[in-house]
PDB file of C-alpha atoms in Angstrom:
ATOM      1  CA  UNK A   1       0.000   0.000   0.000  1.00 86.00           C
ATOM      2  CA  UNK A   2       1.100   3.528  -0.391  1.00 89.00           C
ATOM      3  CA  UNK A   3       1.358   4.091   3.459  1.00 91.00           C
ATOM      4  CA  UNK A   4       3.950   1.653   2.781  1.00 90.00           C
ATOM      5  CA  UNK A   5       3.403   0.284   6.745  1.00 89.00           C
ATOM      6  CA  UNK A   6       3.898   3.867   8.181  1.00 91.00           C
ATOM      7  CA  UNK A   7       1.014   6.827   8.209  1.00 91.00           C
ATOM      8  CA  UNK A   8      -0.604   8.895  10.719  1.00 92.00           C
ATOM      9  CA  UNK A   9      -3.519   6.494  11.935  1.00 90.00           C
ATOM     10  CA  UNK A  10      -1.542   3.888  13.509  1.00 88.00           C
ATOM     11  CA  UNK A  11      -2.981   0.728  11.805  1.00 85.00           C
ATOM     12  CA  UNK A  12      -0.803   0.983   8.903  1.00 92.00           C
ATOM     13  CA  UNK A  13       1.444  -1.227   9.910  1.00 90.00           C
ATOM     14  CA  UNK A  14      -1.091  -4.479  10.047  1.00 88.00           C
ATOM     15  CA  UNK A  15      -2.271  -3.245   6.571  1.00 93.00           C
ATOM     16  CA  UNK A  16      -0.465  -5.560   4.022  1.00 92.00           C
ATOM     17  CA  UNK A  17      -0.909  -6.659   1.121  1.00 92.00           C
ATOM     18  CA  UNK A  18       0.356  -9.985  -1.216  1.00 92.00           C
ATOM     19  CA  UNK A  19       3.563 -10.374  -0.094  1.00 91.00           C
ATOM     20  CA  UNK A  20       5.855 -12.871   0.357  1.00 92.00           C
ATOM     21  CA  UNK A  21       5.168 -14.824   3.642  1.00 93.00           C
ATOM     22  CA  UNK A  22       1.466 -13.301   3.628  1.00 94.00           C
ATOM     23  CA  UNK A  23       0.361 -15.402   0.770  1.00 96.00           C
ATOM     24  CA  UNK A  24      -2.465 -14.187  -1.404  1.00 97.00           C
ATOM     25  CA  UNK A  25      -6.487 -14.231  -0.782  1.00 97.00           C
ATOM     26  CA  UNK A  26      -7.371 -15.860  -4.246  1.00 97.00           C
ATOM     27  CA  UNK A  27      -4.646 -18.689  -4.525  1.00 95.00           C
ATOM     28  CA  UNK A  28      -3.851 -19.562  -0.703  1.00 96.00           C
ATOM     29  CA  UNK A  29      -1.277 -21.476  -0.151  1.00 96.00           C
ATOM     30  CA  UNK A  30       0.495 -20.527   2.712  1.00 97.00           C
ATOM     31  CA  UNK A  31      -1.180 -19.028   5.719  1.00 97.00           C
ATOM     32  CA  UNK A  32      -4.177 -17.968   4.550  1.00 98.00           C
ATOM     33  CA  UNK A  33      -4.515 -21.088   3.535  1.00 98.00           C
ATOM     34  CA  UNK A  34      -3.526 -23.336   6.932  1.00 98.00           C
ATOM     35  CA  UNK A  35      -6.123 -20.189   8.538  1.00 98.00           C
ATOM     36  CA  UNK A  36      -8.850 -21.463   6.248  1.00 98.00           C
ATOM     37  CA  UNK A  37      -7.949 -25.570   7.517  1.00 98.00           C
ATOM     38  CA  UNK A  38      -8.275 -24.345  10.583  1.00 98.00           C
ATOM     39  CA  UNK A  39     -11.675 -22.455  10.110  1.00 98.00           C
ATOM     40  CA  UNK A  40     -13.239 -25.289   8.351  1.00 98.00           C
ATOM     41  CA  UNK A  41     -12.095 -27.737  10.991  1.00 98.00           C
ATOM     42  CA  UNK A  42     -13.866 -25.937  13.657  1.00 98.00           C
ATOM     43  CA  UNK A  43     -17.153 -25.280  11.629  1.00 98.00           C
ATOM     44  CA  UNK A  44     -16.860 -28.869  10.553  1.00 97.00           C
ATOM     45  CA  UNK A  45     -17.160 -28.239   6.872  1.00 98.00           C
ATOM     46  CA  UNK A  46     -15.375 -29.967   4.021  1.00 97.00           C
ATOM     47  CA  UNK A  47     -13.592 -26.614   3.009  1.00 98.00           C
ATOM     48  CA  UNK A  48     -13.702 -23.234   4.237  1.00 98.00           C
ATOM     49  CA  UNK A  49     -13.302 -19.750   2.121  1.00 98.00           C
ATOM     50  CA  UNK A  50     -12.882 -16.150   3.323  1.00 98.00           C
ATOM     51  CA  UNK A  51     -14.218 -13.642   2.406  1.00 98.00           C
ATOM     52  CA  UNK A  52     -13.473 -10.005   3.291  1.00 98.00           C
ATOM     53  CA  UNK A  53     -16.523  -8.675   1.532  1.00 98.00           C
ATOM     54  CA  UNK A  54     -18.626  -9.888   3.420  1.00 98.00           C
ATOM     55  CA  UNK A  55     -21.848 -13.042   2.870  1.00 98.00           C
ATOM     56  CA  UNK A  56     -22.344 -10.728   0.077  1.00 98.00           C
ATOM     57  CA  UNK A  57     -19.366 -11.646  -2.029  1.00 98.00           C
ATOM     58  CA  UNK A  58     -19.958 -15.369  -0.360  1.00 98.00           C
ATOM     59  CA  UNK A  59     -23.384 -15.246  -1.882  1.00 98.00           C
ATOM     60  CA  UNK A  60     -22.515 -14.506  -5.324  1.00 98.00           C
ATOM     61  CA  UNK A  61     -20.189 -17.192  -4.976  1.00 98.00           C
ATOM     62  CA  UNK A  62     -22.393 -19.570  -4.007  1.00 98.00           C
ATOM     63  CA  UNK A  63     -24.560 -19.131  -7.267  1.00 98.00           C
ATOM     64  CA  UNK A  64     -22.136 -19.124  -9.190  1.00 98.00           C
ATOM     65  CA  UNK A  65     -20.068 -22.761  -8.338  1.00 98.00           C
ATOM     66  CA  UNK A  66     -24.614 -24.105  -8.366  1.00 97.00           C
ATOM     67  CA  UNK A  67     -24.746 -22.805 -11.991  1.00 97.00           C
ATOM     68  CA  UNK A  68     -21.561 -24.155 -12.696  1.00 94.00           C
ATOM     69  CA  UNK A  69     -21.909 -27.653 -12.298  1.00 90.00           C
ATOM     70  CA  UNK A  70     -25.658 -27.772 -13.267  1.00 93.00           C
ATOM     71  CA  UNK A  71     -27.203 -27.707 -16.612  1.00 94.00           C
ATOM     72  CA  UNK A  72     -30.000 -25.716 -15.578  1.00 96.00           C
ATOM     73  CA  UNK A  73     -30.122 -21.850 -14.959  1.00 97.00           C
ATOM     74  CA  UNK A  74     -33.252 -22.260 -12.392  1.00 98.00           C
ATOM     75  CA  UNK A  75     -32.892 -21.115  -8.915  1.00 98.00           C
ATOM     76  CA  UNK A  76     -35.423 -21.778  -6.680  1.00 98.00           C
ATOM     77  CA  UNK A  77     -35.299 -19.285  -3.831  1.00 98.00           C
ATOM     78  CA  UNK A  78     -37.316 -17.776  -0.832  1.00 96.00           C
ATOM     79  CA  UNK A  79     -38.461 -14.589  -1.662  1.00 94.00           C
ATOM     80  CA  UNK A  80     -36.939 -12.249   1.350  1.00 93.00           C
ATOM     81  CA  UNK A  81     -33.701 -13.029  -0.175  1.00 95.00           C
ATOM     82  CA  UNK A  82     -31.097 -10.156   0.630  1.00 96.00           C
ATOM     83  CA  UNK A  83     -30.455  -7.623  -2.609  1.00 97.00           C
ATOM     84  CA  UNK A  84     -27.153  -9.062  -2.728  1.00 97.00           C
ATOM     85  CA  UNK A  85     -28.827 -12.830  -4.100  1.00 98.00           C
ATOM     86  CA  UNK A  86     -30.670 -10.306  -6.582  1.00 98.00           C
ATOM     87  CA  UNK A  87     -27.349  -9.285  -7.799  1.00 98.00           C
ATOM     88  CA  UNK A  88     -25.709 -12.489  -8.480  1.00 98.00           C
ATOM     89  CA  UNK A  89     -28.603 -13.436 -10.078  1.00 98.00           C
ATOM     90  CA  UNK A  90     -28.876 -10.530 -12.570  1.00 98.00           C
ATOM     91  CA  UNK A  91     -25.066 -10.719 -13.032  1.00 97.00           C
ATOM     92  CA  UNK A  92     -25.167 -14.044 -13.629  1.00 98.00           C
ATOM     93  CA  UNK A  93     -28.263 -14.454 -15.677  1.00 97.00           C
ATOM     94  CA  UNK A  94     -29.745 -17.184 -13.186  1.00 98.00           C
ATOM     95  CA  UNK A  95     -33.268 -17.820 -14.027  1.00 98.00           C
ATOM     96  CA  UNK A  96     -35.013 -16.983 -10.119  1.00 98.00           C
ATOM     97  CA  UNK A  97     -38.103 -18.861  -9.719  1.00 97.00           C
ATOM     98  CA  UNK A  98     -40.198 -17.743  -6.099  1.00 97.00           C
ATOM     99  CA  UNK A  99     -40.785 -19.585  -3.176  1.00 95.00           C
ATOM    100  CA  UNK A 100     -43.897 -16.861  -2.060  1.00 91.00           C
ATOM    101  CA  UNK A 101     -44.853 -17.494   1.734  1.00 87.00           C
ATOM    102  CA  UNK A 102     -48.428 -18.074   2.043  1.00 82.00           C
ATOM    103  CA  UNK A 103     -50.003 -16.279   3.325  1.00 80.00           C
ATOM    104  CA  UNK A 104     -48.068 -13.916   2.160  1.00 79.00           C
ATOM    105  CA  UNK A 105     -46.261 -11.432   5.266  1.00 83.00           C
ATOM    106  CA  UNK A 106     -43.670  -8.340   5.464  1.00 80.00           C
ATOM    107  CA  UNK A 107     -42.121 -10.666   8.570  1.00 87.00           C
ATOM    108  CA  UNK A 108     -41.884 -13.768   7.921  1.00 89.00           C
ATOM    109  CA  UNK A 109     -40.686 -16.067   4.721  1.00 93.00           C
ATOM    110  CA  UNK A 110     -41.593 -19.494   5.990  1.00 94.00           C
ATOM    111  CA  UNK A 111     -40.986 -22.313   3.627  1.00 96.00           C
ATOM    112  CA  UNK A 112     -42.543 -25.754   4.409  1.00 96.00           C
ATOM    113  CA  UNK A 113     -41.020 -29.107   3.066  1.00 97.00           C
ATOM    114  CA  UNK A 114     -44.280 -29.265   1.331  1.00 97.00           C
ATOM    115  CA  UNK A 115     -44.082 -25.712  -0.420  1.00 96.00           C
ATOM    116  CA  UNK A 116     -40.377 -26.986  -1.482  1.00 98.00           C
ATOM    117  CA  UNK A 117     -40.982 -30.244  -2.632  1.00 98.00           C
ATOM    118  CA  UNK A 118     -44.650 -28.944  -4.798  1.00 97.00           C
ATOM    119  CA  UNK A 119     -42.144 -26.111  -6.169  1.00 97.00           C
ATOM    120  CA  UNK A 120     -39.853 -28.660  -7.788  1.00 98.00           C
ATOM    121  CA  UNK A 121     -42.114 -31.179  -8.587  1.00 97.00           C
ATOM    122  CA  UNK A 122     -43.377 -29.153 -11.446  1.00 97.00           C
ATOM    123  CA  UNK A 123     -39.993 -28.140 -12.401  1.00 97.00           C
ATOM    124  CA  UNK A 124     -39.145 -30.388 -15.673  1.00 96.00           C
ATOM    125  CA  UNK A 125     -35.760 -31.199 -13.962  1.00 96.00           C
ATOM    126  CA  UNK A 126     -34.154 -30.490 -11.260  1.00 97.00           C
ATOM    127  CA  UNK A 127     -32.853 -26.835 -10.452  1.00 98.00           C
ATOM    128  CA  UNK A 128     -29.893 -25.586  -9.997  1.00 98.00           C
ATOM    129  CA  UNK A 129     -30.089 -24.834  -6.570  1.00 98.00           C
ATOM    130  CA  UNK A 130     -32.493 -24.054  -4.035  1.00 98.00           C
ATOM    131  CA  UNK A 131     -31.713 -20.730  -1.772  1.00 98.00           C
ATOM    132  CA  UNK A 132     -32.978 -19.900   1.597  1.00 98.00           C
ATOM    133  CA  UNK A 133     -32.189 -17.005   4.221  1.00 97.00           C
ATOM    134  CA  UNK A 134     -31.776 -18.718   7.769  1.00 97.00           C
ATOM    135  CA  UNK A 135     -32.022 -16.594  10.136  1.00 97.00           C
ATOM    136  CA  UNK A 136     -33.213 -14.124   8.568  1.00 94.00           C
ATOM    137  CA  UNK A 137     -33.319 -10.358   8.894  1.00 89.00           C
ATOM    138  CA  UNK A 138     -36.301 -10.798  12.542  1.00 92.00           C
ATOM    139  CA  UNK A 139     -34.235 -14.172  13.694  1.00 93.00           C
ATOM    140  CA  UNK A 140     -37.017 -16.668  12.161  1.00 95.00           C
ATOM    141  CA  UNK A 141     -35.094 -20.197  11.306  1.00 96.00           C
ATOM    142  CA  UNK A 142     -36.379 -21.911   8.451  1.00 97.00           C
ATOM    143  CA  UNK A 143     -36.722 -25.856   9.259  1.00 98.00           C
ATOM    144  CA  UNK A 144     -32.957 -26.605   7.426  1.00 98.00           C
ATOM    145  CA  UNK A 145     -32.957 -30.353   7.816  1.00 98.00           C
ATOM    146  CA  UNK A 146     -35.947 -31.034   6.309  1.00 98.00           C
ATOM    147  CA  UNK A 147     -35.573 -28.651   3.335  1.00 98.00           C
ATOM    148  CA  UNK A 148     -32.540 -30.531   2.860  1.00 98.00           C
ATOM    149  CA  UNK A 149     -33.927 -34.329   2.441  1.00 98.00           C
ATOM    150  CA  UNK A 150     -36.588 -32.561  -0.098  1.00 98.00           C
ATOM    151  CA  UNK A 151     -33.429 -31.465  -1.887  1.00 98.00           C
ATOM    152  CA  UNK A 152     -31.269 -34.049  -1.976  1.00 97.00           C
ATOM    153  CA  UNK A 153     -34.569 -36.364  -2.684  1.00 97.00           C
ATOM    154  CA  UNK A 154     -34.758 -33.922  -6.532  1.00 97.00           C
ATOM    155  CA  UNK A 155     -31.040 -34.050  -6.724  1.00 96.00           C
ATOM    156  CA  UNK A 156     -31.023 -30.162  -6.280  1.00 97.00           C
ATOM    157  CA  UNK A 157     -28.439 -28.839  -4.219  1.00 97.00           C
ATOM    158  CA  UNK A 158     -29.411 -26.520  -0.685  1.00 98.00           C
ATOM    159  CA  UNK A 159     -28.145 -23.075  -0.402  1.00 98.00           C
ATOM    160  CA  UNK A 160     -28.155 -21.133   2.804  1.00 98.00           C
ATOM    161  CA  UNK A 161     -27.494 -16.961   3.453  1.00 98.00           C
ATOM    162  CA  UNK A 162     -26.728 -17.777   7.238  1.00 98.00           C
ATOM    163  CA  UNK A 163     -25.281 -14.385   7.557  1.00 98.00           C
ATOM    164  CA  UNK A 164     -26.761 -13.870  11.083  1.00 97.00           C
ATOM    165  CA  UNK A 165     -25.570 -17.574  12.358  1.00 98.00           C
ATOM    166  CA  UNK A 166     -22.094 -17.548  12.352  1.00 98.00           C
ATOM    167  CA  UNK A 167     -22.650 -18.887  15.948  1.00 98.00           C
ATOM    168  CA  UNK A 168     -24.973 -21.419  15.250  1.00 98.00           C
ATOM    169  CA  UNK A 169     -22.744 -24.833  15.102  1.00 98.00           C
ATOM    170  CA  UNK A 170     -21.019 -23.726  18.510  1.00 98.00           C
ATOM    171  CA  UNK A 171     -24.698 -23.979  20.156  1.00 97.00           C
ATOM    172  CA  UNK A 172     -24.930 -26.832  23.284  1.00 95.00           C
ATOM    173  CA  UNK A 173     -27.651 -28.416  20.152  1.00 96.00           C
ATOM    174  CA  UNK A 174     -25.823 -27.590  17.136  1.00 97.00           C
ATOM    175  CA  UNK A 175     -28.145 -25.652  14.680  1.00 97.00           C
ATOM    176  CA  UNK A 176     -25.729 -24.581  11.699  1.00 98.00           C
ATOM    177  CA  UNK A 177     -27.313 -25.067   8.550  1.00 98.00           C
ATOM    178  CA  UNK A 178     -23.805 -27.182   8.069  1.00 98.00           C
ATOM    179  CA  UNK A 179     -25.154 -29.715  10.902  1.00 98.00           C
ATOM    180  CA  UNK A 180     -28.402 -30.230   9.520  1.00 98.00           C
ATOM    181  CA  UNK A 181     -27.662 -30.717   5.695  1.00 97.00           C
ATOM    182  CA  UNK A 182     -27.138 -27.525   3.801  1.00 98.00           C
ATOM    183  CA  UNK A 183     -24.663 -28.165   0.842  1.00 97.00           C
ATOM    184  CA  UNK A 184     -23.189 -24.642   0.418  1.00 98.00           C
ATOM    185  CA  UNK A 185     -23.800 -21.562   3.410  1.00 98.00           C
ATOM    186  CA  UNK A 186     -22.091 -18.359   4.069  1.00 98.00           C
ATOM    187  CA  UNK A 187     -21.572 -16.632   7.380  1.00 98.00           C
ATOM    188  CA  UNK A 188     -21.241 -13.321   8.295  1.00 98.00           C
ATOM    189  CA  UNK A 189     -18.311 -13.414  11.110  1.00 98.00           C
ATOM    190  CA  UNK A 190     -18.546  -9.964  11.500  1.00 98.00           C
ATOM    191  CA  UNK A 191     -22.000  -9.637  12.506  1.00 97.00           C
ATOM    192  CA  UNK A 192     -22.356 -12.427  15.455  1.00 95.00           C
ATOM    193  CA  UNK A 193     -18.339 -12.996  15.998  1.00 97.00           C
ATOM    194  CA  UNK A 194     -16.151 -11.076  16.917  1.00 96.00           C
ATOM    195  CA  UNK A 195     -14.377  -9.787  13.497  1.00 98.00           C
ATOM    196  CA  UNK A 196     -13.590  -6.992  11.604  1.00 97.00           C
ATOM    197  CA  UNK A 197     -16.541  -5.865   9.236  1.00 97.00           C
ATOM    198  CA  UNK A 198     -16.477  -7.890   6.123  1.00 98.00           C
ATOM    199  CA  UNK A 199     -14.989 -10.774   7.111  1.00 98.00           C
ATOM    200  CA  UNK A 200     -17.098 -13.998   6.215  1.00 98.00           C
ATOM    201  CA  UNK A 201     -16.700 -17.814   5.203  1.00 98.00           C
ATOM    202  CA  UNK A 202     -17.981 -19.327   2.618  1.00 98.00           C
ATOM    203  CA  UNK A 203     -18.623 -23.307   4.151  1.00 98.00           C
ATOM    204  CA  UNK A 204     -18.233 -26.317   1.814  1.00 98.00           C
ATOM    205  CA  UNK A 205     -20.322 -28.965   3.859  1.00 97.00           C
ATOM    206  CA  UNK A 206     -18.498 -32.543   3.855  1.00 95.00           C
ATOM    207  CA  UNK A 207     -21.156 -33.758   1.411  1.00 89.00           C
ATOM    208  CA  UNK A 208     -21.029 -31.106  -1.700  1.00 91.00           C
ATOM    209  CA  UNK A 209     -19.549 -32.425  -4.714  1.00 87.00           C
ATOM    210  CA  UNK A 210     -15.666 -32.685  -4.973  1.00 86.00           C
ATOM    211  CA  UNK A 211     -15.704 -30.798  -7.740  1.00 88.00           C
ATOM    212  CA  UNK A 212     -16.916 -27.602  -6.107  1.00 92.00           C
ATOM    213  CA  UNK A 213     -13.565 -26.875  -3.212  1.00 93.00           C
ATOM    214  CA  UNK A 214     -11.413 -25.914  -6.620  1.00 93.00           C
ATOM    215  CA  UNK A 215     -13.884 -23.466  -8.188  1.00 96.00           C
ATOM    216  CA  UNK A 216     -14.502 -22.080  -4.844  1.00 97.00           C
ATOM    217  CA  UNK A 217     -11.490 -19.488  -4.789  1.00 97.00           C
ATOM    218  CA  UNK A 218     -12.344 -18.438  -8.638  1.00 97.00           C
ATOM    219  CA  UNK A 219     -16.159 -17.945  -7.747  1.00 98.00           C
ATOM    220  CA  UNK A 220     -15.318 -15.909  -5.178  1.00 98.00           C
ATOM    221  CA  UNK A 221     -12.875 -13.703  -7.092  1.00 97.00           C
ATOM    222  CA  UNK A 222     -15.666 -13.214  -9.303  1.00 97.00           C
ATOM    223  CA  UNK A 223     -17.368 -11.323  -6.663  1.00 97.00           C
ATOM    224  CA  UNK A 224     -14.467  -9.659  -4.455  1.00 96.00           C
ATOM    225  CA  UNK A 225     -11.874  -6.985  -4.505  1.00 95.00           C
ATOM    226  CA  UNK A 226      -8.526  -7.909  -5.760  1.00 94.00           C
ATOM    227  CA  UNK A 227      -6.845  -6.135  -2.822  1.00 95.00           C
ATOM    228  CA  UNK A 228      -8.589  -7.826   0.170  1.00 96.00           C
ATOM    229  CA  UNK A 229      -7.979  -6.171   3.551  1.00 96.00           C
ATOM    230  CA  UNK A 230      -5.584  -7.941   5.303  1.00 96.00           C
ATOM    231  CA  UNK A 231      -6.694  -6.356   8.690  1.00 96.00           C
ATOM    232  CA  UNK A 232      -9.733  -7.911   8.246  1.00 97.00           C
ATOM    233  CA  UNK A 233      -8.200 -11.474   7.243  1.00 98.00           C
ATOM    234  CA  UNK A 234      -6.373 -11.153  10.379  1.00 96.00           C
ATOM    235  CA  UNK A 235      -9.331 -10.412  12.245  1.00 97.00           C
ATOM    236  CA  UNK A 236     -10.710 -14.016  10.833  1.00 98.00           C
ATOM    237  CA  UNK A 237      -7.406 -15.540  11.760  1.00 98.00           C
ATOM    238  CA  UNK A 238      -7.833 -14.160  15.288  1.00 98.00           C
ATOM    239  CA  UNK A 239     -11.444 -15.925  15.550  1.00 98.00           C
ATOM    240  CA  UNK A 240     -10.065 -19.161  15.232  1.00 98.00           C
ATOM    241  CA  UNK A 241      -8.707 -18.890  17.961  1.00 98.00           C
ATOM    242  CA  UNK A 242     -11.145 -17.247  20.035  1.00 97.00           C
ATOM    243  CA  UNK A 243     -13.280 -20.039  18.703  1.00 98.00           C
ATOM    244  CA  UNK A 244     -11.041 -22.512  19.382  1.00 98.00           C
ATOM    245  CA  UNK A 245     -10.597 -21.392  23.119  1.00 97.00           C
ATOM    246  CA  UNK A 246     -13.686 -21.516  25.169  1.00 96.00           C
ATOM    247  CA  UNK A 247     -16.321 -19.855  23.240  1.00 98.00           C
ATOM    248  CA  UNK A 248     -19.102 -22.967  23.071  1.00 98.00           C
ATOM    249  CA  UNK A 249     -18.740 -22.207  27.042  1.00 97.00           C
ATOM    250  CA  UNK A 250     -19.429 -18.381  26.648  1.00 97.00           C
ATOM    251  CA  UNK A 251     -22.223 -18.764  24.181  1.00 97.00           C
ATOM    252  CA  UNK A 252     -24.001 -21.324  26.638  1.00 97.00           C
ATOM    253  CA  UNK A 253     -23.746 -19.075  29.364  1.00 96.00           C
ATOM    254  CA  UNK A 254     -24.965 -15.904  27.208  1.00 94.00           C
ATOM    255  CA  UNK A 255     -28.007 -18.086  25.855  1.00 93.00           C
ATOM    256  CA  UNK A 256     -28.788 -19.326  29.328  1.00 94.00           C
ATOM    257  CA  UNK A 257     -28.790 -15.184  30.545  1.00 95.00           C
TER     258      UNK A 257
END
């Protein structure tokens, strides 16, 4: 950066960029990369992904690795689905098909196994991904697990904008969409963890396809800056360990308050 590590603010010397030692956002392979492991390990998801733009870049990203390996351009999707879905969607000329709540509410986007599996049993073949928001924006939880076995039941994959959970899986009753069958989520760390705004993960769950983990870094280029913050990757890295150290404890305690 221009500061080059010295400036009047006093973070400038945290504020890197892709250097040797600090390997590089897009193709990790040093310590962003072993940070990522770690992530993954602790969400218990086949891969994990940063992302310093937020579940919005994750959620572009998503869509796009679903299009990818499908032949179809259908998306099924809840319709309280954050503007950032609606973006991906135009940018990526995904063909959005609505899951309408009935009746139909400003507060509430409920969608029953029943709604799901009607929805793609008069699709002609199977979608390329179905797309919920769990929690949403009032902290209603859409019934994951079962939306999943509809899914997986039409071969359709199960997307999930858990941008409010992040904390979810470290529950006493796990309740990440990873641990009840979601193929592909995002998190928003910064908005329920402790990390710097914009930092998110994109989770891989230990079922998706192989084929997605390698994609996953390109998809989310797609979508990102090429000069991610490294204050806020740090900030991720940090988490881990705060993670790591206690925090199912905490969160007990602050759910039991």
């Amino acid at each position: 950066p221009g500061h080059k590590g010295k400036g009047p603010l006093g973070c400038e010397g945290r504020d890197i960029t892709e250097i040797a030692g600090a390997d590089s956002l897009y193709e990790a392979g040093g310590v962003i990369a072993q940070s990522e492991q770690n992530a993954a390990a602790l969400f218990g998801a086949k891969a994990t992904f940063y992302s310093t733009g937020g579940s919005s870049q994750c959620i572009g990203a998503m869509l796009c690795l679903a299009l990818q390996k499908s032949k179809s351009r259908v998306v099924l999707a809840a319709r309280n689905a954050h503007k950032s879905f609606l973006h991906a969607a135009a940018l990526l000329d995904a063909d959005v098909r609505w899951l309408w709540p009935r009746p139909y509410s400003l507060l509430a986007c409920p969608v029953t196994p029943e709604m799901l599996e009607n929805a793609l049993a008069a699709l002609p073949e199977a979608p390329a991904a179905v797309y919920i928001t769990s929690p949403d924006y009032l902290g209603n939880v859409q019934p994951v697990a079962a939306l999943a076995k509809v899914c997986h039941a039409h071969g359709a994959p199960l997307l999930v904008d858990n941008a409010h959970g992040a904390y979810l899986h470290f529950l006493p009753a796990p309740a990440h969409p990873l641990d009840e069958g979601a193929d592909l989520c995002c998190d928003s760390a910064h908005k329920t963890l402790p990390v710097l705004t914009g930092g998110a993960y994109l989770h891989l769950s230990p079922t998706a396809p192989a084929q997605l983990a390698p994609l996953a870094k390109s998809a989310l280029g797609l979508f990102g800056s090429t000069s991610p913050s490294y204050l806020t990757l740090a900030s991720l890295d940090l988490c881990n360990r705060y993670l790591a150290e206690g925090y199912p404890q905490r969160l007990a305690e602050a759910v039991e308050r």
